[in-house]
Coordinates of C-alpha atoms in Angstrom, one line a residue:
Chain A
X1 CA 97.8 41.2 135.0
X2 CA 97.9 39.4 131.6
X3 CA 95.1 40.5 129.5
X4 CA 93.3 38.6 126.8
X5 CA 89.9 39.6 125.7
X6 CA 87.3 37.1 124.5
X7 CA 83.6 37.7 122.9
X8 CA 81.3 37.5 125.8
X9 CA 79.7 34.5 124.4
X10 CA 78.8 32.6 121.0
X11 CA 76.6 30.2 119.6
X12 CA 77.6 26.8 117.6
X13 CA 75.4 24.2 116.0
X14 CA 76.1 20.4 117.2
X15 CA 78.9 18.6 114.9
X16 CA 79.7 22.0 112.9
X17 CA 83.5 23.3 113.7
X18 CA 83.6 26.0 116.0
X19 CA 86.2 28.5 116.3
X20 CA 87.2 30.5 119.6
X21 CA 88.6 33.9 118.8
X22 CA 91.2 35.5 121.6
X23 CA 93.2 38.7 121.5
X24 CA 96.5 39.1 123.4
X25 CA 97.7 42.2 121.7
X26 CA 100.9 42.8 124.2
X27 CA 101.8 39.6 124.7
X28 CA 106.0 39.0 125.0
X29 CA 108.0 36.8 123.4
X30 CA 108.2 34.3 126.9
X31 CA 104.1 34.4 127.1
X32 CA 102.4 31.1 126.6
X33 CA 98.9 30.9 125.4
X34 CA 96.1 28.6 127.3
X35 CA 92.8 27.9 126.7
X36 CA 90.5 26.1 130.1
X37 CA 87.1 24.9 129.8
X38 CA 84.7 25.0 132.4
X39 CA 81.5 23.3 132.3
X40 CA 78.4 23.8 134.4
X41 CA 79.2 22.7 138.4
X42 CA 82.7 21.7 137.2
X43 CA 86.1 22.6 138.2
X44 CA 87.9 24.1 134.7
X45 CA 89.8 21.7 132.7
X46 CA 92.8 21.9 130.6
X47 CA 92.6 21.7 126.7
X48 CA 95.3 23.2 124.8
X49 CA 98.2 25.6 125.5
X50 CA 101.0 27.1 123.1
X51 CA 103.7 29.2 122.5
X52 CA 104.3 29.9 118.8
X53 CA 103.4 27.4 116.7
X54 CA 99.9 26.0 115.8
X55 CA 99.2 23.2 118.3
X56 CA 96.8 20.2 117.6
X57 CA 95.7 17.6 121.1
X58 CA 92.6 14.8 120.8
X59 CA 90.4 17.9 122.3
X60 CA 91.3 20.8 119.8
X61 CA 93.1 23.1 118.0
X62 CA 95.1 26.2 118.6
X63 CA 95.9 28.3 115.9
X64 CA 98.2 31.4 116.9
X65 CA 98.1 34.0 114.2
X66 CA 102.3 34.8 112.8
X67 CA 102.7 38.3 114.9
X68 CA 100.9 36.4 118.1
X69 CA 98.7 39.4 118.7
X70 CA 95.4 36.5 118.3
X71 CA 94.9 33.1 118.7
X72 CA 92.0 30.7 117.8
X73 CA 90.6 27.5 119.9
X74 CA 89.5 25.2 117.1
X75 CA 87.1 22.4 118.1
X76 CA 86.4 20.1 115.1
X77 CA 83.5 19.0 115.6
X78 CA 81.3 20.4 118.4
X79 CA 79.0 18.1 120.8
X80 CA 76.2 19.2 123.4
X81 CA 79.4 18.3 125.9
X82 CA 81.5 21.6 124.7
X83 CA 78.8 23.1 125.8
X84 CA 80.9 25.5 128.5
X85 CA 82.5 28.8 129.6
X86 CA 86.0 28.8 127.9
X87 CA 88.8 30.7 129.1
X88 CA 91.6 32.1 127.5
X89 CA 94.9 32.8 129.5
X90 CA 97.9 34.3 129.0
X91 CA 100.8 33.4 131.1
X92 CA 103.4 35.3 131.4
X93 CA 106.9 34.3 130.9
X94 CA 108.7 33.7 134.2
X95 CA 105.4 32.8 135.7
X96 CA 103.7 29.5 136.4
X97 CA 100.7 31.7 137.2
X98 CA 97.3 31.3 135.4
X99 CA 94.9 34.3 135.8
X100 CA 91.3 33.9 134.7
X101 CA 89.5 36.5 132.7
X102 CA 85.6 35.9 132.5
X103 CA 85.6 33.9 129.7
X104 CA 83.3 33.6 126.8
X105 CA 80.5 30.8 126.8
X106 CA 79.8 28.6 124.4
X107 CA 76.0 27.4 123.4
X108 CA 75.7 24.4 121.3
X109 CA 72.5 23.9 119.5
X110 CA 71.5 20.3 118.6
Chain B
X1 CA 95.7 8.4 139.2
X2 CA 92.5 9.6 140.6
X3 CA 93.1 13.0 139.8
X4 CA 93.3 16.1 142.4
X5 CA 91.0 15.4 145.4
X6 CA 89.8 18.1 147.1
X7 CA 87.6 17.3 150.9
X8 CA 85.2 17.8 151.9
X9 CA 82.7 18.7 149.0
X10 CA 80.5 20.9 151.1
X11 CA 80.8 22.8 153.8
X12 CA 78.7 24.9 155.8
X13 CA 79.8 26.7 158.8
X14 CA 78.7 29.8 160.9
X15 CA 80.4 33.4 161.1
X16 CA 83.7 33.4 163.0
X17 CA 84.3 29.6 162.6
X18 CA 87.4 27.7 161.8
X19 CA 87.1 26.4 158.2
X20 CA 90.1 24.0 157.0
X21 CA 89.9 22.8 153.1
X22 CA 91.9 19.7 152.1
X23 CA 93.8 19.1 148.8
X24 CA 95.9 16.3 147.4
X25 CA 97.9 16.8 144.1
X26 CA 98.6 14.8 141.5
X27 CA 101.4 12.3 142.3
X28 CA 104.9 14.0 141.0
X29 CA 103.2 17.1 140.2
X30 CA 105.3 19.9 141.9
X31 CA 103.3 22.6 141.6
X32 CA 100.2 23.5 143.4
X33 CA 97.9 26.2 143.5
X34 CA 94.8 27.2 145.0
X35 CA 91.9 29.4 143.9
X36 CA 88.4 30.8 144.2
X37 CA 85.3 31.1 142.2
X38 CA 82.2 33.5 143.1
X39 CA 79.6 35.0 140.9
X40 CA 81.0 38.1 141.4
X41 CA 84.4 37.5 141.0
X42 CA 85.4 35.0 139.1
X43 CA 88.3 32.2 139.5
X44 CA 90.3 34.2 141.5
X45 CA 94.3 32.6 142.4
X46 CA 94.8 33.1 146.1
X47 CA 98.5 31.3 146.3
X48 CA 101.0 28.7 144.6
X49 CA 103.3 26.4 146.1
X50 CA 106.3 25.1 143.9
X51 CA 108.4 22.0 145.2
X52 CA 106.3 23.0 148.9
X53 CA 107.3 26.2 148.8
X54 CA 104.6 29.0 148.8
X55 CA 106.0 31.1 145.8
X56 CA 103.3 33.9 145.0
X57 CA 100.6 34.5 148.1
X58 CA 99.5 38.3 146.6
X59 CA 96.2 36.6 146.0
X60 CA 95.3 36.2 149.1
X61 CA 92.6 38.3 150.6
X62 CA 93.5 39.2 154.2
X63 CA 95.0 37.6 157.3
X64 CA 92.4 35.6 158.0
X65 CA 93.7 33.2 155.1
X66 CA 96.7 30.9 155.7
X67 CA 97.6 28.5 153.5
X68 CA 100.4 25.2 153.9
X69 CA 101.9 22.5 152.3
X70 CA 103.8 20.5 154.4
X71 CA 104.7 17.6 151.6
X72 CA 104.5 16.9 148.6
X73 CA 101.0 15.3 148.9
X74 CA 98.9 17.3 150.9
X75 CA 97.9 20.8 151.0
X76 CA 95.4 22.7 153.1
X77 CA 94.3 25.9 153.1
X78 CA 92.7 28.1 156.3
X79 CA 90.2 30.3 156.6
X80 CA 90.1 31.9 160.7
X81 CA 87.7 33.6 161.3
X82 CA 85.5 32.8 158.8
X83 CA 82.8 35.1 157.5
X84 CA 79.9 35.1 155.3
X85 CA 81.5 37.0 151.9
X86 CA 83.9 33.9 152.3
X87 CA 81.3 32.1 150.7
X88 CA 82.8 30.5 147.7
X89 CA 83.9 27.5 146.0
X90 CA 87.1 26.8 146.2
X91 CA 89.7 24.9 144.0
X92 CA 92.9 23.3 144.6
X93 CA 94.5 22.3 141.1
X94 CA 98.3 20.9 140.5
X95 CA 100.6 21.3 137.3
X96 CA 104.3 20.1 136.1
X97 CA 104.4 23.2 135.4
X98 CA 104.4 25.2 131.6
X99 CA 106.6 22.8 129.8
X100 CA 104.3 19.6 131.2
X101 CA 100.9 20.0 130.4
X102 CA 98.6 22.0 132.4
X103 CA 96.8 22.1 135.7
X104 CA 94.7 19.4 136.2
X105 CA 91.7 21.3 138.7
X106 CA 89.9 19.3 141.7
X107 CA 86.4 19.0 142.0
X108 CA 86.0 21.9 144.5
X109 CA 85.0 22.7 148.2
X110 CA 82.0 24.8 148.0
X111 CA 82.2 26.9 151.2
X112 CA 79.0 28.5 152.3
X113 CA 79.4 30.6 155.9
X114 CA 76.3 31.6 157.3

């Protein structure tokens, strides 16, 4: 399976950026990067997927470093609602498979 | 569009029952895949469907699982006979696949087997 590895979980302060770290270190040329959200009692939901290039939607950021090794999930300006477990995925070219790691939650102190 | 619908919300059932969960995709999605979430486990992906099609079923558990999808609108998945570490939520979701966007999840089934 495609591995990514995540911190376990990490702490932001209400309206302060936050960034998402995310390691993919033998990810292929074909692999996209996604990043799901799931918040409490909720089914996960989409907010940003890439390839190469830095990628920018109305929910975030995703910064992928030049050798592709790391990303970043960038969320501008965090609310009490990104609150949540966030997952990063990578899918492997060839695939339209998702596999979910165990994420890394996200507190957001008011 | 109302997004992927998923019946019934809950269900509760005894060992050895029938248990059929429901899933409707998003209109002119043509992918479709199924999943389930326990404690233990995680989101787990049981199967996919592209264009109807099951393409990738090494997900699923055992025999006891069947999934289908006999058009484009409506997919159920099986669970016969059903037993109490079946106890999960379940979650349909449907995609355009990696070059549209990405899954859009359903609200769940959570599936308790007593």
């Amino acid at each position: 399976d495609a591995k990514t590895t995540q911190p376990n979980s990490m702490e932001s302060n209400e309206e302060e950026p936050v960034h998402l770290p995310c390691n993919h270190s033998t990810i292929s040329g074909t692999d996209y990067i996604h990043w799901y959200r799931q918040l409490p009692s909720q089914g996960p939901e989409y907010v940003i997927h890439g390839l190469t290039s830095n990628v920018n939607n109305r929910m975030a950021s995703l910064a992928i470093a030049e050798d592709r090794k790391s990303s970043t999930l960038i969320l501008h300006r965090a609310t009490l609602r990104d609150a949540a477990v966030y997952y990063c995925i990578r899918q492997q070219g060839g695939s339209e498979k998702l596999v979910f790691g165990k994420g890394m939650k996200l507190t957001v102190n008011p | 569009d109302a997004g992927v619908i998923q019946s019934p919300r809950h269900e509760v059932t005894e060992m050895g029952q029938e248990v059929t969960l429901r899933c409707k995709p998003i209109s002119g999605h043509d992918y479709l895949f199924w999943y389930r979430q326990t404690m233990m486990r995680g989101l787990e992906l049981l199967i996919y469907f592209n264009n109807n099609v099951p393409i990738d079923d090494s997900g699923m558990p055992e025999d006891r699982f069947s999934a289908k999808m006999p058009n484009a609108s409506f997919s159920t998945l099986k669970i016969q006979p059903s037993e109490p570490r079946d106890s999960a939520v379940y979650f349909c979701a449907s995609s355009l696949g990696r070059h549209g966007g990405g899954y859009i999840f359903g609200s769940g089934t959570r599936l308790t087997v007593v």
